[in-house]
PDB file of C-alpha atoms in Angstrom:
ATOM      1  CA  UNK A1204     -15.115 -11.135   8.058  1.00 47.00           C
ATOM      2  CA  UNK A1205     -15.837  -7.850   6.307  1.00 50.00           C
ATOM      3  CA  UNK A1206     -13.118  -7.354   3.696  1.00 56.00           C
ATOM      4  CA  UNK A1207     -13.617  -3.584   3.827  1.00 53.00           C
ATOM      5  CA  UNK A1208     -12.056  -3.632   7.291  1.00 73.00           C
ATOM      6  CA  UNK A1209      -9.044  -5.829   6.493  1.00 95.00           C
ATOM      7  CA  UNK A1210      -5.662  -4.151   6.888  1.00 98.00           C
ATOM      8  CA  UNK A1211      -2.451  -6.192   6.750  1.00 98.00           C
ATOM      9  CA  UNK A1212       0.816  -4.638   7.880  1.00 98.00           C
ATOM     10  CA  UNK A1213       3.564  -6.184   5.720  1.00 98.00           C
ATOM     11  CA  UNK A1214       6.451  -4.739   7.756  1.00 98.00           C
ATOM     12  CA  UNK A1215       6.266  -5.239  11.515  1.00 98.00           C
ATOM     13  CA  UNK A1216       9.005  -6.066  14.021  1.00 98.00           C
ATOM     14  CA  UNK A1217       9.491  -8.056  17.208  1.00 98.00           C
ATOM     15  CA  UNK A1218      12.358  -8.414  19.670  1.00 98.00           C
ATOM     16  CA  UNK A1219      15.418  -6.362  20.538  1.00 98.00           C
ATOM     17  CA  UNK A1220      17.427  -4.507  17.909  1.00 98.00           C
ATOM     18  CA  UNK A1221      21.149  -4.293  18.689  1.00 97.00           C
ATOM     19  CA  UNK A1222      21.820  -1.932  15.754  1.00 96.00           C
ATOM     20  CA  UNK A1223      19.135   0.706  16.336  1.00 95.00           C
ATOM     21  CA  UNK A1224      18.456   0.104  20.058  1.00 97.00           C
ATOM     22  CA  UNK A1225      14.748  -0.525  19.550  1.00 97.00           C
ATOM     23  CA  UNK A1226      12.556  -3.075  21.303  1.00 98.00           C
ATOM     24  CA  UNK A1227       9.006  -4.337  20.868  1.00 98.00           C
ATOM     25  CA  UNK A1228       7.203  -7.190  22.552  1.00 98.00           C
ATOM     26  CA  UNK A1229       4.185  -9.267  21.636  1.00 97.00           C
ATOM     27  CA  UNK A1230       1.632  -7.466  23.798  1.00 97.00           C
ATOM     28  CA  UNK A1231       2.680  -4.049  22.467  1.00 98.00           C
ATOM     29  CA  UNK A1232       2.228  -5.209  18.877  1.00 98.00           C
ATOM     30  CA  UNK A1233      -1.128  -6.878  19.513  1.00 97.00           C
ATOM     31  CA  UNK A1234      -2.431  -3.886  21.488  1.00 97.00           C
ATOM     32  CA  UNK A1235      -1.391  -1.476  18.715  1.00 98.00           C
ATOM     33  CA  UNK A1236      -3.189  -3.560  16.101  1.00 97.00           C
ATOM     34  CA  UNK A1237      -6.320  -3.739  18.228  1.00 97.00           C
ATOM     35  CA  UNK A1238      -6.345   0.034  18.840  1.00 97.00           C
ATOM     36  CA  UNK A1239      -5.911   0.828  15.152  1.00 97.00           C
ATOM     37  CA  UNK A1240      -8.090  -1.860  13.629  1.00 97.00           C
ATOM     38  CA  UNK A1241      -5.278  -3.780  11.922  1.00 97.00           C
ATOM     39  CA  UNK A1242      -6.253  -7.338  10.967  1.00 97.00           C
ATOM     40  CA  UNK A1243      -2.713  -8.702  11.191  1.00 97.00           C
ATOM     41  CA  UNK A1244       0.862  -8.370  10.065  1.00 98.00           C
ATOM     42  CA  UNK A1245       3.961  -9.973   8.619  1.00 98.00           C
ATOM     43  CA  UNK A1246       6.467  -9.890  11.468  1.00 98.00           C
ATOM     44  CA  UNK A1247      10.235  -9.917  11.112  1.00 98.00           C
ATOM     45  CA  UNK A1248      12.935  -9.772  13.794  1.00 98.00           C
ATOM     46  CA  UNK A1249      14.439  -6.596  15.023  1.00 98.00           C
ATOM     47  CA  UNK A1250      18.133  -7.098  14.254  1.00 98.00           C
ATOM     48  CA  UNK A1251      19.577  -9.585  16.760  1.00 98.00           C
ATOM     49  CA  UNK A1252      23.216 -10.123  17.624  1.00 97.00           C
ATOM     50  CA  UNK A1253      25.142 -11.707  14.707  1.00 96.00           C
ATOM     51  CA  UNK A1254      25.034 -15.287  15.960  1.00 98.00           C
ATOM     52  CA  UNK A1255      22.952 -17.997  14.333  1.00 98.00           C
ATOM     53  CA  UNK A1256      21.594 -19.072  17.731  1.00 98.00           C
ATOM     54  CA  UNK A1257      20.177 -15.588  18.346  1.00 98.00           C
ATOM     55  CA  UNK A1258      18.506 -15.645  14.937  1.00 98.00           C
ATOM     56  CA  UNK A1259      16.906 -19.004  15.667  1.00 98.00           C
ATOM     57  CA  UNK A1260      15.573 -17.752  19.006  1.00 98.00           C
ATOM     58  CA  UNK A1261      13.831 -14.686  17.590  1.00 98.00           C
ATOM     59  CA  UNK A1262      12.447 -16.687  14.676  1.00 98.00           C
ATOM     60  CA  UNK A1263      11.030 -19.204  17.155  1.00 98.00           C
ATOM     61  CA  UNK A1264       9.517 -16.332  19.112  1.00 98.00           C
ATOM     62  CA  UNK A1265       7.839 -14.977  15.977  1.00 98.00           C
ATOM     63  CA  UNK A1266       6.555 -18.463  15.215  1.00 98.00           C
ATOM     64  CA  UNK A1267       4.876 -18.571  18.634  1.00 98.00           C
ATOM     65  CA  UNK A1268       3.295 -15.190  17.854  1.00 97.00           C
ATOM     66  CA  UNK A1269       1.799 -16.623  14.657  1.00 97.00           C
ATOM     67  CA  UNK A1270      -0.292 -18.886  16.887  1.00 94.00           C
ATOM     68  CA  UNK A1271      -1.982 -15.854  18.493  1.00 86.00           C
ATOM     69  CA  UNK A1272      -5.752 -16.049  18.751  1.00 80.00           C
ATOM     70  CA  UNK A1273      -6.152 -12.263  18.990  1.00 84.00           C
ATOM     71  CA  UNK A1274      -4.625 -11.149  15.681  1.00 92.00           C
ATOM     72  CA  UNK A1275      -3.327 -12.875  12.558  1.00 96.00           C
ATOM     73  CA  UNK A1276       0.439 -12.976  12.137  1.00 97.00           C
ATOM     74  CA  UNK A1277       2.849 -14.418   9.583  1.00 98.00           C
ATOM     75  CA  UNK A1278       6.617 -14.635   9.949  1.00 98.00           C
ATOM     76  CA  UNK A1279       9.384 -13.166   7.811  1.00 98.00           C
ATOM     77  CA  UNK A1280      12.938 -14.435   8.250  1.00 98.00           C
ATOM     78  CA  UNK A1281      15.775 -11.938   8.650  1.00 98.00           C
ATOM     79  CA  UNK A1282      19.152 -13.685   8.618  1.00 98.00           C
ATOM     80  CA  UNK A1283      22.595 -12.124   8.403  1.00 98.00           C
ATOM     81  CA  UNK A1284      23.781 -12.767   4.812  1.00 98.00           C
ATOM     82  CA  UNK A1285      27.383 -13.116   6.023  1.00 98.00           C
ATOM     83  CA  UNK A1286      26.722 -16.397   7.819  1.00 98.00           C
ATOM     84  CA  UNK A1287      28.087 -19.429   6.008  1.00 98.00           C
ATOM     85  CA  UNK A1288      25.895 -20.463   3.106  1.00 98.00           C
ATOM     86  CA  UNK A1289      25.006 -23.696   4.878  1.00 98.00           C
ATOM     87  CA  UNK A1290      23.945 -21.943   8.101  1.00 98.00           C
ATOM     88  CA  UNK A1291      22.035 -19.322   6.140  1.00 98.00           C
ATOM     89  CA  UNK A1292      20.136 -21.791   3.986  1.00 98.00           C
ATOM     90  CA  UNK A1293      19.384 -24.181   6.838  1.00 98.00           C
ATOM     91  CA  UNK A1294      17.786 -21.417   8.891  1.00 98.00           C
ATOM     92  CA  UNK A1295      15.914 -19.971   5.923  1.00 98.00           C
ATOM     93  CA  UNK A1296      14.586 -23.409   4.985  1.00 98.00           C
ATOM     94  CA  UNK A1297      13.568 -24.075   8.597  1.00 98.00           C
ATOM     95  CA  UNK A1298      11.684 -20.775   8.751  1.00 98.00           C
ATOM     96  CA  UNK A1299       9.855 -21.267   5.468  1.00 98.00           C
ATOM     97  CA  UNK A1300       9.186 -25.021   5.480  1.00 98.00           C
ATOM     98  CA  UNK A1301       8.858 -25.787   9.190  1.00 98.00           C
ATOM     99  CA  UNK A1302       7.683 -22.509  10.742  1.00 98.00           C
ATOM    100  CA  UNK A1303       5.537 -21.410   7.805  1.00 98.00           C
ATOM    101  CA  UNK A1304       7.192 -18.033   7.245  1.00 98.00           C
ATOM    102  CA  UNK A1305       6.231 -16.195   4.066  1.00 98.00           C
ATOM    103  CA  UNK A1306       9.316 -14.166   3.121  1.00 98.00           C
ATOM    104  CA  UNK A1307      12.934 -13.193   3.743  1.00 99.00           C
ATOM    105  CA  UNK A1308      14.477  -9.785   4.482  1.00 98.00           C
ATOM    106  CA  UNK A1309      17.814  -8.055   3.840  1.00 98.00           C
ATOM    107  CA  UNK A1310      18.615  -4.878   5.761  1.00 98.00           C
ATOM    108  CA  UNK A1311      21.704  -3.389   4.058  1.00 98.00           C
ATOM    109  CA  UNK A1312      22.380  -0.838   6.805  1.00 95.00           C
ATOM    110  CA  UNK A1313      22.024  -3.435   9.569  1.00 96.00           C
ATOM    111  CA  UNK A1314      23.533  -6.439   7.810  1.00 98.00           C
ATOM    112  CA  UNK A1315      26.370  -4.421   6.211  1.00 97.00           C
ATOM    113  CA  UNK A1316      25.367  -5.974   2.911  1.00 97.00           C
ATOM    114  CA  UNK A1317      25.126  -4.531  -0.577  1.00 98.00           C
ATOM    115  CA  UNK A1318      21.881  -6.027  -1.986  1.00 98.00           C
ATOM    116  CA  UNK A1319      23.624  -7.214  -5.172  1.00 98.00           C
ATOM    117  CA  UNK A1320      26.836  -8.472  -3.547  1.00 98.00           C
ATOM    118  CA  UNK A1321      27.980 -12.093  -3.603  1.00 98.00           C
ATOM    119  CA  UNK A1322      26.516 -12.880  -0.177  1.00 98.00           C
ATOM    120  CA  UNK A1323      23.285 -11.062  -1.004  1.00 98.00           C
ATOM    121  CA  UNK A1324      22.920 -12.981  -4.255  1.00 98.00           C
ATOM    122  CA  UNK A1325      22.918 -16.169  -2.212  1.00 98.00           C
ATOM    123  CA  UNK A1326      19.871 -14.750  -0.403  1.00 98.00           C
ATOM    124  CA  UNK A1327      18.157 -14.133  -3.750  1.00 98.00           C
ATOM    125  CA  UNK A1328      18.982 -17.691  -4.799  1.00 98.00           C
ATOM    126  CA  UNK A1329      17.572 -18.968  -1.509  1.00 98.00           C
ATOM    127  CA  UNK A1330      14.328 -17.061  -2.091  1.00 98.00           C
ATOM    128  CA  UNK A1331      14.107 -18.576  -5.570  1.00 98.00           C
ATOM    129  CA  UNK A1332      14.614 -22.108  -4.249  1.00 98.00           C
ATOM    130  CA  UNK A1333      12.139 -21.674  -1.391  1.00 98.00           C
ATOM    131  CA  UNK A1334       9.601 -19.781  -3.510  1.00 98.00           C
ATOM    132  CA  UNK A1335       9.202 -16.688  -1.332  1.00 98.00           C
ATOM    133  CA  UNK A1336       9.527 -12.914  -1.881  1.00 98.00           C
ATOM    134  CA  UNK A1337      12.557 -10.938  -0.771  1.00 99.00           C
ATOM    135  CA  UNK A1338      12.092  -7.672   1.104  1.00 99.00           C
ATOM    136  CA  UNK A1339      15.017  -5.234   0.986  1.00 98.00           C
ATOM    137  CA  UNK A1340      15.360  -2.160   3.177  1.00 98.00           C
ATOM    138  CA  UNK A1341      15.975   0.943   1.048  1.00 98.00           C
ATOM    139  CA  UNK A1342      16.581   4.573   1.959  1.00 96.00           C
ATOM    140  CA  UNK A1343      18.586   5.116   5.141  1.00 93.00           C
ATOM    141  CA  UNK A1344      22.044   3.599   4.792  1.00 93.00           C
ATOM    142  CA  UNK A1345      23.276   4.980   1.479  1.00 92.00           C
ATOM    143  CA  UNK A1346      25.044   3.805  -0.652  1.00 93.00           C
ATOM    144  CA  UNK A1347      24.087   0.164   0.034  1.00 96.00           C
ATOM    145  CA  UNK A1348      20.442   1.066   0.666  1.00 96.00           C
ATOM    146  CA  UNK A1349      20.099   3.196  -2.457  1.00 97.00           C
ATOM    147  CA  UNK A1350      17.332   1.507  -4.511  1.00 98.00           C
ATOM    148  CA  UNK A1351      19.648   1.510  -7.536  1.00 97.00           C
ATOM    149  CA  UNK A1352      21.859  -0.989  -5.684  1.00 98.00           C
ATOM    150  CA  UNK A1353      19.169  -3.621  -6.111  1.00 98.00           C
ATOM    151  CA  UNK A1354      19.116  -3.432  -9.923  1.00 98.00           C
ATOM    152  CA  UNK A1355      21.948  -5.897 -10.740  1.00 98.00           C
ATOM    153  CA  UNK A1356      20.244  -8.557  -8.624  1.00 98.00           C
ATOM    154  CA  UNK A1357      16.854  -7.774 -10.152  1.00 98.00           C
ATOM    155  CA  UNK A1358      18.303  -8.366 -13.591  1.00 98.00           C
ATOM    156  CA  UNK A1359      19.679 -11.720 -12.459  1.00 98.00           C
ATOM    157  CA  UNK A1360      16.537 -12.844 -10.584  1.00 98.00           C
ATOM    158  CA  UNK A1361      13.483 -11.547 -12.479  1.00 98.00           C
ATOM    159  CA  UNK A1362      11.412 -14.414 -11.079  1.00 98.00           C
ATOM    160  CA  UNK A1363      11.893 -13.453  -7.395  1.00 98.00           C
ATOM    161  CA  UNK A1364       9.276 -10.980  -6.139  1.00 98.00           C
ATOM    162  CA  UNK A1365      11.076  -8.062  -4.480  1.00 98.00           C
ATOM    163  CA  UNK A1366       9.507  -5.605  -2.051  1.00 99.00           C
ATOM    164  CA  UNK A1367      11.458  -2.371  -1.559  1.00 98.00           C
ATOM    165  CA  UNK A1368      10.908  -1.582   2.103  1.00 98.00           C
ATOM    166  CA  UNK A1369      10.351   2.148   2.703  1.00 98.00           C
ATOM    167  CA  UNK A1370      10.433   2.582  -1.087  1.00 98.00           C
ATOM    168  CA  UNK A1371      13.668   4.547  -0.833  1.00 97.00           C
ATOM    169  CA  UNK A1372      12.323   6.666   2.037  1.00 96.00           C
ATOM    170  CA  UNK A1373      11.768  10.382   1.548  1.00 93.00           C
ATOM    171  CA  UNK A1374      15.082  11.123  -0.170  1.00 94.00           C
ATOM    172  CA  UNK A1375      15.182   8.283  -2.715  1.00 96.00           C
ATOM    173  CA  UNK A1376      11.577   7.344  -3.435  1.00 97.00           C
ATOM    174  CA  UNK A1377      11.831   8.598  -7.025  1.00 97.00           C
ATOM    175  CA  UNK A1378      14.512   5.971  -7.714  1.00 98.00           C
ATOM    176  CA  UNK A1379      12.374   3.267  -6.107  1.00 98.00           C
ATOM    177  CA  UNK A1380       9.349   4.327  -8.122  1.00 98.00           C
ATOM    178  CA  UNK A1381      11.345   4.236 -11.359  1.00 98.00           C
ATOM    179  CA  UNK A1382      12.606   0.726 -10.569  1.00 98.00           C
ATOM    180  CA  UNK A1383       9.109  -0.509  -9.706  1.00 98.00           C
ATOM    181  CA  UNK A1384       7.869   0.821 -13.052  1.00 98.00           C
ATOM    182  CA  UNK A1385      10.737  -0.886 -14.902  1.00 98.00           C
ATOM    183  CA  UNK A1386      10.650  -4.331 -13.257  1.00 98.00           C
ATOM    184  CA  UNK A1387       7.506  -6.448 -13.102  1.00 98.00           C
ATOM    185  CA  UNK A1388       8.673  -8.248  -9.959  1.00 98.00           C
ATOM    186  CA  UNK A1389       9.254  -5.088  -7.867  1.00 98.00           C
ATOM    187  CA  UNK A1390       6.732  -3.764  -5.354  1.00 99.00           C
ATOM    188  CA  UNK A1391       6.821  -0.715  -3.091  1.00 98.00           C
ATOM    189  CA  UNK A1392       6.326  -0.552   0.666  1.00 98.00           C
ATOM    190  CA  UNK A1393       6.416   3.234   1.289  1.00 98.00           C
ATOM    191  CA  UNK A1394       6.434   3.517   5.093  1.00 98.00           C
ATOM    192  CA  UNK A1395       7.855   6.892   6.170  1.00 97.00           C
ATOM    193  CA  UNK A1396       7.499   8.353   2.661  1.00 98.00           C
ATOM    194  CA  UNK A1397       5.568  11.655   2.603  1.00 96.00           C
ATOM    195  CA  UNK A1398       2.161  12.088   1.005  1.00 97.00           C
ATOM    196  CA  UNK A1399       3.515  13.670  -2.179  1.00 97.00           C
ATOM    197  CA  UNK A1400       5.984  10.833  -2.704  1.00 97.00           C
ATOM    198  CA  UNK A1401       3.253   8.218  -2.269  1.00 98.00           C
ATOM    199  CA  UNK A1402       0.966  10.182  -4.576  1.00 98.00           C
ATOM    200  CA  UNK A1403       3.671  10.063  -7.247  1.00 98.00           C
ATOM    201  CA  UNK A1404       4.017   6.296  -6.786  1.00 98.00           C
ATOM    202  CA  UNK A1405       0.290   5.830  -7.276  1.00 98.00           C
ATOM    203  CA  UNK A1406       0.439   7.857 -10.490  1.00 98.00           C
ATOM    204  CA  UNK A1407       3.528   6.090 -11.864  1.00 98.00           C
ATOM    205  CA  UNK A1408       2.964   2.437 -10.906  1.00 98.00           C
ATOM    206  CA  UNK A1409      -0.637   2.200  -9.694  1.00 98.00           C
ATOM    207  CA  UNK A1410      -2.121   0.725  -6.538  1.00 98.00           C
ATOM    208  CA  UNK A1411      -1.375  -2.868  -7.578  1.00 98.00           C
ATOM    209  CA  UNK A1412       2.322  -2.360  -6.723  1.00 98.00           C
ATOM    210  CA  UNK A1413       1.958  -0.662  -3.336  1.00 98.00           C
ATOM    211  CA  UNK A1414       1.651  -2.357   0.060  1.00 98.00           C
ATOM    212  CA  UNK A1415       0.560  -0.904   3.383  1.00 98.00           C
ATOM    213  CA  UNK A1416       3.013  -1.132   6.264  1.00 98.00           C
ATOM    214  CA  UNK A1417       3.931   0.666   9.441  1.00 98.00           C
ATOM    215  CA  UNK A1418       7.485  -0.475  10.392  1.00 98.00           C
ATOM    216  CA  UNK A1419       6.717   0.969  13.835  1.00 97.00           C
ATOM    217  CA  UNK A1420       3.515   0.698  15.881  1.00 98.00           C
ATOM    218  CA  UNK A1421       3.400   4.472  16.468  1.00 97.00           C
ATOM    219  CA  UNK A1422       3.423   5.001  12.710  1.00 98.00           C
ATOM    220  CA  UNK A1423       0.283   2.928  12.058  1.00 98.00           C
ATOM    221  CA  UNK A1424      -2.312   5.754  12.146  1.00 98.00           C
ATOM    222  CA  UNK A1425      -0.044   8.001  10.071  1.00 97.00           C
ATOM    223  CA  UNK A1426       0.314   5.421   7.301  1.00 98.00           C
ATOM    224  CA  UNK A1427      -3.433   4.760   7.303  1.00 98.00           C
ATOM    225  CA  UNK A1428      -4.180   8.471   6.989  1.00 97.00           C
ATOM    226  CA  UNK A1429      -1.912   8.814   3.935  1.00 97.00           C
ATOM    227  CA  UNK A1430      -3.845   6.293   1.894  1.00 98.00           C
ATOM    228  CA  UNK A1431      -7.269   7.368   3.098  1.00 97.00           C
ATOM    229  CA  UNK A1432      -6.388  10.893   2.048  1.00 97.00           C
ATOM    230  CA  UNK A1433      -5.044   9.916  -1.379  1.00 98.00           C
ATOM    231  CA  UNK A1434      -7.329   7.042  -2.421  1.00 97.00           C
ATOM    232  CA  UNK A1435     -11.035   7.650  -2.897  1.00 94.00           C
ATOM    233  CA  UNK A1436     -12.011   4.327  -4.475  1.00 97.00           C
ATOM    234  CA  UNK A1437     -12.705   1.465  -2.086  1.00 97.00           C
ATOM    235  CA  UNK A1438     -11.101  -1.043  -4.458  1.00 97.00           C
ATOM    236  CA  UNK A1439      -7.848   0.952  -4.415  1.00 98.00           C
ATOM    237  CA  UNK A1440      -7.791   1.040  -0.627  1.00 98.00           C
ATOM    238  CA  UNK A1441      -8.472  -2.695  -0.439  1.00 98.00           C
ATOM    239  CA  UNK A1442      -5.651  -3.402  -2.872  1.00 98.00           C
ATOM    240  CA  UNK A1443      -3.117  -1.386  -0.862  1.00 98.00           C
ATOM    241  CA  UNK A1444      -4.411  -2.369   2.576  1.00 98.00           C
ATOM    242  CA  UNK A1445      -4.499  -6.135   2.057  1.00 98.00           C
ATOM    243  CA  UNK A1446      -5.057  -7.613  -1.412  1.00 98.00           C
ATOM    244  CA  UNK A1447      -1.513  -7.016  -2.677  1.00 98.00           C
ATOM    245  CA  UNK A1448      -0.077  -8.573   0.478  1.00 98.00           C
ATOM    246  CA  UNK A1449      -2.313 -11.622   0.120  1.00 98.00           C
ATOM    247  CA  UNK A1450      -1.260 -12.142  -3.497  1.00 98.00           C
ATOM    248  CA  UNK A1451       2.470 -11.413  -3.209  1.00 98.00           C
ATOM    249  CA  UNK A1452       3.012 -13.370   0.013  1.00 98.00           C
ATOM    250  CA  UNK A1453       0.386 -16.089  -0.670  1.00 98.00           C
ATOM    251  CA  UNK A1454      -1.391 -15.369   2.607  1.00 97.00           C
ATOM    252  CA  UNK A1455      -4.436 -17.285   3.748  1.00 91.00           C
ATOM    253  CA  UNK A1456      -6.831 -14.965   5.564  1.00 87.00           C
TER     254      UNK A1456
END
């Protein structure tokens, strides 16, 4: 394997989303990665219906995808934080310990969850116990998805790696960048952020805190072009395209 060609997408989806009416199946994801030269991705569910059985089904489906011989996939659990603590932890533990998933996700706008609320803090505690990073959607869905909403939890859980998905998006990426500069355990995933916003992140926090992702298969070539335009050193591209993901999520490639 030539490391210069390794690209890992840390934010991919599978399934049917009942909040945003989006769908994506296995063949679409694999085909998109093959067309764009993506080595593999960390795949999380599109938001299922709020029943624990539906969460288990999509997690099982992602697990089957991780067995793919065509591309390399890892799973990320996305569980509604308002389930009972027992149901939440049991499913999280199953995903991490039995299915080999590498992280957990909170989507404030989809889960109707403030990222520092009581139920969300149980998610942080779960990540601490299971030893995995927590990804939190930021940007669309203010006020819960405002990056500043994550700060109280960050202060309580400085040992839990936290990836700010979309890095606040176009409107709030300055807040996300400030937080990433302030907290050692915060990393930025700037899908959908414009070139100038990403350029500012690189200046303020450096390439060691930024991870490549697409969030949507049609966004893959756009995200690639941003970094190839901004980063001229091969080591910087490698860090953003795959090395940070390998280190933060303990991936074996």
